[in-house]
Coordinates of C-alpha atoms and ligand atoms in Angstrom, one line a residue:
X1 CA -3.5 -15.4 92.4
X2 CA -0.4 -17.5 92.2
X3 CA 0.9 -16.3 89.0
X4 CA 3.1 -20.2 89.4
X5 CA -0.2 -21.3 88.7
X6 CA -0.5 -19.6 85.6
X7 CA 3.0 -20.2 83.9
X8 CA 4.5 -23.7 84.4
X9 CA 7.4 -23.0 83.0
X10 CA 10.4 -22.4 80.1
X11 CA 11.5 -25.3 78.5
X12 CA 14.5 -25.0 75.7
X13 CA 14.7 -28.1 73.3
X14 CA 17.5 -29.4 71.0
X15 CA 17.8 -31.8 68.5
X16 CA 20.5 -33.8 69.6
X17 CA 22.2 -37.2 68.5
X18 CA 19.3 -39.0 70.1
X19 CA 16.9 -36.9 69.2
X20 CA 14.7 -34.4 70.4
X21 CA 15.1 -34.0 73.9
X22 CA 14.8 -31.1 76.7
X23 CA 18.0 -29.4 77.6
X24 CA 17.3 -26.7 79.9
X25 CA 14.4 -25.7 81.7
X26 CA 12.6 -24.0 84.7
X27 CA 11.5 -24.3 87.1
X28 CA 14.1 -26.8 88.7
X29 CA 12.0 -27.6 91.2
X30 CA 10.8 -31.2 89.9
X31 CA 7.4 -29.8 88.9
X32 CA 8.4 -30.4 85.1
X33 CA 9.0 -34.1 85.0
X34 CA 11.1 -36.5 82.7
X35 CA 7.6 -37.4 81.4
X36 CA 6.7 -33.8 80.5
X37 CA 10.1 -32.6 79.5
X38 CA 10.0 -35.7 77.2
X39 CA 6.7 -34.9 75.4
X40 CA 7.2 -31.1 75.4
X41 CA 10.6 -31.5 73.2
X42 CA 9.2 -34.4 71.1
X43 CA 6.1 -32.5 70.2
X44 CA 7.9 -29.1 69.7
X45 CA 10.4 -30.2 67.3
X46 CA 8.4 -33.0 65.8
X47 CA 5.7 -29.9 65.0
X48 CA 8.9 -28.1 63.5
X49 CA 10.0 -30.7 61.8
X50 CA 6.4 -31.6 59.9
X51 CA 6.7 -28.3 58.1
X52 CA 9.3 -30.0 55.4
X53 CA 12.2 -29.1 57.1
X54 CA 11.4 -25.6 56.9
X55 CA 11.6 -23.7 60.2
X56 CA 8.5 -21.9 60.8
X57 CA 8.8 -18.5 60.9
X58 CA 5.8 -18.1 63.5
X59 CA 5.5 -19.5 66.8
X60 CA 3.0 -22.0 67.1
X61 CA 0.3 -22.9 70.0
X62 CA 0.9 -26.5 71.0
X63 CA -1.5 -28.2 73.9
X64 CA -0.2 -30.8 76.1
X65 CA -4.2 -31.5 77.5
X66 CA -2.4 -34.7 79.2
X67 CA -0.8 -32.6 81.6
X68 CA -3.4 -29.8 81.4
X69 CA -1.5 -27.3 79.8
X70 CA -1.2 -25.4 76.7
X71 CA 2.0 -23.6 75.2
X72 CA 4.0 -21.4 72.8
X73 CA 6.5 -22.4 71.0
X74 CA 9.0 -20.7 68.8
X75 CA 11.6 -22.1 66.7
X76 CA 14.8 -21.2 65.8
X77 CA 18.5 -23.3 64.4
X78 CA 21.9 -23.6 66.3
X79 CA 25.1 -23.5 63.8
X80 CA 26.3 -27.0 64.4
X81 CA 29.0 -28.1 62.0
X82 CA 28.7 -31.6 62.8
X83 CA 25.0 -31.5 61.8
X84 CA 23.5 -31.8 58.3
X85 CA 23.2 -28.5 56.9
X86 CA 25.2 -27.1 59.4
X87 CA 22.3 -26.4 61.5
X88 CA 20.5 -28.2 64.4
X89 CA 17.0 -27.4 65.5
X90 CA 15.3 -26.3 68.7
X91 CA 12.9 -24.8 70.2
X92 CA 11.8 -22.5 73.4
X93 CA 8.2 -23.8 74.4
X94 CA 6.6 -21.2 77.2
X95 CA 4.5 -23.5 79.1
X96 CA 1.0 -22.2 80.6
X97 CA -1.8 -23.9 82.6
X98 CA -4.4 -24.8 80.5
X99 CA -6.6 -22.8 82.7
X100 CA -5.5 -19.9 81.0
X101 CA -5.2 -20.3 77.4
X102 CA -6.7 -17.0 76.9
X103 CA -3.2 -15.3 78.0
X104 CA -1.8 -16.9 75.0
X105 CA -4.3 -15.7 72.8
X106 CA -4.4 -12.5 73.6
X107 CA -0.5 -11.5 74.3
X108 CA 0.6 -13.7 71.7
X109 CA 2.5 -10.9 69.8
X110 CA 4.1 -9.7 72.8
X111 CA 5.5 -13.5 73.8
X112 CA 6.6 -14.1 70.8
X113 CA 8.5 -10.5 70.3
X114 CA 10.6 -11.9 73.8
X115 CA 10.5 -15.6 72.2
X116 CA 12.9 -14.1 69.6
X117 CA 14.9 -12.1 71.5
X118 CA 15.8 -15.2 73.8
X119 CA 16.5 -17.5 71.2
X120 CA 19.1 -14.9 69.4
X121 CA 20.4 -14.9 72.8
X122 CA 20.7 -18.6 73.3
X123 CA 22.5 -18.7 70.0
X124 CA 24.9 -16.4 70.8
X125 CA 25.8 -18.4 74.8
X126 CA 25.8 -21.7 72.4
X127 CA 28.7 -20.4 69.8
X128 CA 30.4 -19.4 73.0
X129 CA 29.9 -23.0 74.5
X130 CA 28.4 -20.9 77.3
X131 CA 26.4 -23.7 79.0
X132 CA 26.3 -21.8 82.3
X133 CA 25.1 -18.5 80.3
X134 CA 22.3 -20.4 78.6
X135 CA 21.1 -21.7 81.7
X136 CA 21.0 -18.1 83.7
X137 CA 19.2 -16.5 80.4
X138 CA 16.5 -19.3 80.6
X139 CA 16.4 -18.9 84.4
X140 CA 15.7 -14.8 83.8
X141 CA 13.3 -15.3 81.5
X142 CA 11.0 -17.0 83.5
X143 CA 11.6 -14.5 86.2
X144 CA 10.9 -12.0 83.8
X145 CA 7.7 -14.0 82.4
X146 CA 5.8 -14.1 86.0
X147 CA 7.5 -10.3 86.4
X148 CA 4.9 -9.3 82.7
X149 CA 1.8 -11.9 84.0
X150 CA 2.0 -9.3 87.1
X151 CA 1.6 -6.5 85.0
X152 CA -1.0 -7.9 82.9
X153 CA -2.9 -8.9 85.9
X154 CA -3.0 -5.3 87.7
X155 CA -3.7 -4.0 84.3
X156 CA -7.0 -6.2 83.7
X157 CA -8.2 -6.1 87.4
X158 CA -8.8 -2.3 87.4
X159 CA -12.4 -0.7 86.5
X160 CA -14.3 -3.7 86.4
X161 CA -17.4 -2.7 84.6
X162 CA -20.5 -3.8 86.1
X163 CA -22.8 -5.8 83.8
X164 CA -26.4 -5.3 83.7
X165 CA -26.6 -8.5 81.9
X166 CA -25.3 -12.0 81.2
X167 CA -25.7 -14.3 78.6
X168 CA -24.3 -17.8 77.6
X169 CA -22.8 -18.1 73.9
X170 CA -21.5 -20.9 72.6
X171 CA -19.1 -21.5 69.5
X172 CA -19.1 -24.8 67.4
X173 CA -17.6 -25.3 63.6
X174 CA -14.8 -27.5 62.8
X175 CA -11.3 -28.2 64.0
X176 CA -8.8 -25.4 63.0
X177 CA -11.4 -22.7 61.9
X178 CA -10.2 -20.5 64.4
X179 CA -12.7 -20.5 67.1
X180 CA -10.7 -20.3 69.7
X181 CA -8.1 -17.4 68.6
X182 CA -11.7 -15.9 67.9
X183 CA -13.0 -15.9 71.2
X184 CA -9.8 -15.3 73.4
X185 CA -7.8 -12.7 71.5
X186 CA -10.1 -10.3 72.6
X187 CA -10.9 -11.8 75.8
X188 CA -11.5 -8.7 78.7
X189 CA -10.0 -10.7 81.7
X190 CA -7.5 -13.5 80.3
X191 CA -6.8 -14.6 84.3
X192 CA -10.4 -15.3 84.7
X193 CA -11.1 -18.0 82.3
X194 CA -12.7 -20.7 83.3
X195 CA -12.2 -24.4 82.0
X196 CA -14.7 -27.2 83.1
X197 CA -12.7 -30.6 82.5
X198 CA -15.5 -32.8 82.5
X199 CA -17.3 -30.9 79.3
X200 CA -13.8 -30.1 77.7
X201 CA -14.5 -26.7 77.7
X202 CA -13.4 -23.2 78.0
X203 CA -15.1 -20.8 78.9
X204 CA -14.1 -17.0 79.0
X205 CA -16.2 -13.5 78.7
X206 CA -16.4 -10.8 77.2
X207 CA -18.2 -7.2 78.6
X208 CA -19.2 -5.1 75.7
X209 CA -21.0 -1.7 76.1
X210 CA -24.4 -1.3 73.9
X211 CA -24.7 2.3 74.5
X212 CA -27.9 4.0 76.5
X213 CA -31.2 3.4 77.1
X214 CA -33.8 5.4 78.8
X215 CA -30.6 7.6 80.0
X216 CA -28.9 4.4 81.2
X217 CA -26.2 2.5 79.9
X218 CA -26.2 -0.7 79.5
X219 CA -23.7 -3.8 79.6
X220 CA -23.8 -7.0 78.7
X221 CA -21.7 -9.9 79.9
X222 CA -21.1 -12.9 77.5
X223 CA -19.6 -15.9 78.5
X224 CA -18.2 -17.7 75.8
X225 CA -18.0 -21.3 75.4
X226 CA -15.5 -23.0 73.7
X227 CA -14.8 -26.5 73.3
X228 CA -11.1 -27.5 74.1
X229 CA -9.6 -30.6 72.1
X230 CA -10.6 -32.8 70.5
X231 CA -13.2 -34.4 72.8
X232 CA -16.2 -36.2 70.8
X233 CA -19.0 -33.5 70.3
X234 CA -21.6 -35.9 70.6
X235 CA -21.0 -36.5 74.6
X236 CA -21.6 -33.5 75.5
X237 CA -23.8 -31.6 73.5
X238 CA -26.5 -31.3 75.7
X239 CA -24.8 -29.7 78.5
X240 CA -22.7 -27.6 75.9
X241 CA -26.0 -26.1 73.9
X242 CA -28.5 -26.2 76.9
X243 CA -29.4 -22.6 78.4
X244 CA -27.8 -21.3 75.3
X245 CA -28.7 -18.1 74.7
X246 CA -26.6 -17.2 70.6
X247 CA -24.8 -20.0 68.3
X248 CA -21.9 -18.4 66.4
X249 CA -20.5 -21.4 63.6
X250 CA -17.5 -20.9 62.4
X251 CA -15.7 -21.9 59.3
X252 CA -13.0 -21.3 57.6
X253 CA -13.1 -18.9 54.3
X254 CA -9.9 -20.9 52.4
X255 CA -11.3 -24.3 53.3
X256 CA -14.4 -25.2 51.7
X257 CA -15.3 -28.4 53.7
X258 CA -15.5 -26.5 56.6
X259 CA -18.5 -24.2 54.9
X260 CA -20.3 -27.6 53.6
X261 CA -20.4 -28.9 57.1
X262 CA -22.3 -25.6 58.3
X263 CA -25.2 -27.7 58.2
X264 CA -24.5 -30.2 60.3
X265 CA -23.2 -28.1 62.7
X266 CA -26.2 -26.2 62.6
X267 CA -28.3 -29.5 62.8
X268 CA -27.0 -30.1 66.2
X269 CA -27.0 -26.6 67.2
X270 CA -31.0 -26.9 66.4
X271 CA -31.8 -30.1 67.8
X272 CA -31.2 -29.1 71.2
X273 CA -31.9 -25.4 70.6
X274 CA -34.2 -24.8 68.0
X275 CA -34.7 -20.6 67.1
X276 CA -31.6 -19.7 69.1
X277 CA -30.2 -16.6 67.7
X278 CA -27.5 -17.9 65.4
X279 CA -23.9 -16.3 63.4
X280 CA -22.6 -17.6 60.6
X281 CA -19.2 -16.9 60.6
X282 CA -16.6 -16.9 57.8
X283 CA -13.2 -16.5 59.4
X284 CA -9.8 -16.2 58.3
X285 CA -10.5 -13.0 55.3
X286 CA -7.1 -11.7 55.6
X287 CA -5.8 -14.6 53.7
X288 CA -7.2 -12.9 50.3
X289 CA -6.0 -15.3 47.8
X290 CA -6.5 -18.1 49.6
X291 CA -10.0 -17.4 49.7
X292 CA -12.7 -20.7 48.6
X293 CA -16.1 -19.2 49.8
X294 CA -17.3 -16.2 48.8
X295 CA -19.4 -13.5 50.8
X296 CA -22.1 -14.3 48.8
X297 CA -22.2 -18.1 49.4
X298 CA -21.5 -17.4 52.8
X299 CA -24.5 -14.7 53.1
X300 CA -27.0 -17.2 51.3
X301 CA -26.3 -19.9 53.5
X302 CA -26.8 -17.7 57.0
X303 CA -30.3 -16.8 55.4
X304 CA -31.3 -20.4 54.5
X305 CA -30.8 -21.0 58.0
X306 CA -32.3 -17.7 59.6
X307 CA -29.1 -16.7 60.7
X308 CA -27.0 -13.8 60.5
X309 CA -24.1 -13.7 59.0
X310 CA -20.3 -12.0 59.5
X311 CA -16.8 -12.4 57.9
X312 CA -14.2 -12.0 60.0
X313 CA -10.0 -12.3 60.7
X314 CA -9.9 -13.0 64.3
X315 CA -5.9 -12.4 62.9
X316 CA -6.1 -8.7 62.2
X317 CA -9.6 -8.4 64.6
X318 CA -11.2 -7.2 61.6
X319 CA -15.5 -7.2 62.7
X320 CA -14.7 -9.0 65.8
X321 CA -16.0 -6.3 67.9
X322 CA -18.8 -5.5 65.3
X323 CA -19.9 -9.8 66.0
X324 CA -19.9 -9.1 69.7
X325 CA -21.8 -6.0 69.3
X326 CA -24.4 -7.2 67.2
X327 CA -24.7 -10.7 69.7
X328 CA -25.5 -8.4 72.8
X329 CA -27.8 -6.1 71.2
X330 CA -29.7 -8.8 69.5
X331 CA -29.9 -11.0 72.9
X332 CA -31.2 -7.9 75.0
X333 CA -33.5 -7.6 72.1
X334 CA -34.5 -11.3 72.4
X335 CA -34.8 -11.9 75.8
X336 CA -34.5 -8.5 77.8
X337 CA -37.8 -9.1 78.0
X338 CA -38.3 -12.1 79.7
X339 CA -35.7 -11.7 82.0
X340 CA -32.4 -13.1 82.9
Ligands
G3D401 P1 -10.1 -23.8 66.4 O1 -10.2 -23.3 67.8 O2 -11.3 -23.6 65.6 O3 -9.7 -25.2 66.3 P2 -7.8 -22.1 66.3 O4 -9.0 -22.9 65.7 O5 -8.3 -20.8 66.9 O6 -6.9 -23.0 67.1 O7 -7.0 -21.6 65.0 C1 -6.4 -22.6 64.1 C2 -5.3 -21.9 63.3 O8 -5.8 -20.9 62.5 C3 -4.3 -21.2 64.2 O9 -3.0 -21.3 63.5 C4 -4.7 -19.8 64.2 O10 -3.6 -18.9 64.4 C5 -5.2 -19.6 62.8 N1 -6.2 -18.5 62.6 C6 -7.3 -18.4 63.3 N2 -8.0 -17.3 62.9 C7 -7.3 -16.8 61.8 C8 -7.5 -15.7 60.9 O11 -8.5 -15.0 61.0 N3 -6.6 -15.5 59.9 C9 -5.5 -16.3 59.8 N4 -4.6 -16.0 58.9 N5 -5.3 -17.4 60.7 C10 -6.2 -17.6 61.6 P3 -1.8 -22.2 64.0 O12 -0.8 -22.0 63.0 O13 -1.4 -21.7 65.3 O14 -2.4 -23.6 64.1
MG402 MG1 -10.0 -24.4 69.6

């Protein structure tokens, strides 16, 4: 694979005089337009500047679904003495196609480890009015970003496992829950993802080992859906749930709205795919006091519905693999029988 296809580029944003705007990128090969350079600043530093003129410590994920692609941003300041506060803002966005969101996902920490180092960098070449020195370190970078996608890749494509089995799984709960740094932080193959543009959706798998049977060992195949964007859920439900084989809802464990709308989710889960084997899933536990549902809300709700029920931080990965455990056992149990 063309890993060009993969990363679309580097793009380093300031806030200048006339406001955000792109100052260097790559590639210069005209494949990042005005029109993209244009959005990627505004929305980086527009993001950056929401947080009340704090600078996020974090990088964030931004998507730019308009131009089918997804990125990572990081923030950082440049001493400016002309500025207010003697600081001006910008940001280094790492452009990806949105093919492969998973790569994002799952290599966030390391991205954003090299993120920081870069920036330090660029604000050292920008004290020095190094213009020229700015320019080659965003230049290496993305030399050195295709240089770690080729290591990735060789280090994914070895020892495929075979798969005895496959099963569809699909993943619905409400914006900003955290279903998708659920599903694709621990993703198996993050250059394999798939994304169908006319459902909105993503869809990536996951190969988990349930141990023996009968002296054999046995693996199961999930693919994952995920829906990507905003897109209305009610267009394409039917080609989302169909052929569905486990509904995992999410919510979010420090928002309660997102628990109260469990029902509805599960309502249209349901009415397309009535006794499919469904999670419950309360997500986000790291964030201890922030917590608004309790396990035991959480559990009473899952049994209402005849679902089981997890808690989870797809952050620290904490039961992740126990959830995609449990899903393939349960589906062999369900449907082993009948064939696949
Ligand atoms: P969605 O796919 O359900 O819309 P995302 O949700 O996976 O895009 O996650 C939304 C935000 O929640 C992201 O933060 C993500 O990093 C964060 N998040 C997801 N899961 C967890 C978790 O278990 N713990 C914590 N602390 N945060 C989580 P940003 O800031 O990137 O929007
Ligand atoms: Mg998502």
């Amino acid at each position: 694979m063309e890993l060009s296809s993969v990363l679309k580029g580097v793009v380093y944003s300031q806030f200048g005089e006339m406001g955000p705007e792109a100052y260097i990128w790559f590639p210069q090969d005209g494949t990042l337009d005005s029109a993209i350079l244009g959005l990627v600043s505004l929305k980086s530093i527009t993001i950056l500047q929401g947080e009340e003129g704090q600078v996020p410590e974090d990088v964030a994920v931004v998507p730019f679904p308009k131009y089918r692609m997804n990125s990572i941003v990081s923030f950082f300041s440049l001493p400016d003495t002309e500025a207010r506060g003697g600081e001006r803002d910008a940001t280094l966005c790492i452009l990806f196609s949105d093919k492969f969101s998973s790569i994002i996902y799952k290599h966030l920490e390391l991205f954003k480890e090299q993120m920081n180092t870069i920036s330090k960098e660029i604000v050292k070449r920008e004290m020095e009015g190094d213009l020229a020195g700015s320019t080659a370190l965003i230049q290496e970078f993305h030399a050195s970003l295709l240089e770690n996608l080729r290591s990735l890749q060789e280090a994914e494509v070895e020892e495929p496992k075979k798969a005895d089995f496959k099963y569809k799984v699909i993943v619905v709960g409400d914006p900003a829950v955290g279903k998708t740094t659920l599903l694709l932080r621990y993703v198996d193959n993050c250059f394999k993802e798939i994304y169908i543009p006319t459902v909105g959706v993503n869809v990536s798998t996951k190969q988990v080992d349930v141990g023996t049977s009968k002296g054999q060992n046995i693996n199961v195949t999930l693919n994952l859906w995920d829906l990507a964007g905003q897109k209305s859920f009610l267009h394409l439900r039917r080609m989302y749930l169909e052929g569905a084989n486990a509904a995992i809802i999410v919510y979010d464990s420090t928002r309660s709205e997102t628990f109260q709308n469990i029902k509805s989710w599960f309502e249209e889960v349901n009415s397309v795919n009535p006794k499919i084997l469904g999670y419950i899933i309360g997500n986000k536990i790291d964030l201890l006091k922030q917590r608004k549902v309790s396990t035991k809300q959480g559990k009473t709700v899952a049994d209402d519905l005849g679902f089981k029920f997890l808690e989870t931080s797809a952050k620290t990965g904490k039961n992740i693999p126990t959830l995609f455990k449990d899903i393939s056992r349960s589906i062999l149990t369900k449907y082993k029988a009948i064939g696949t």
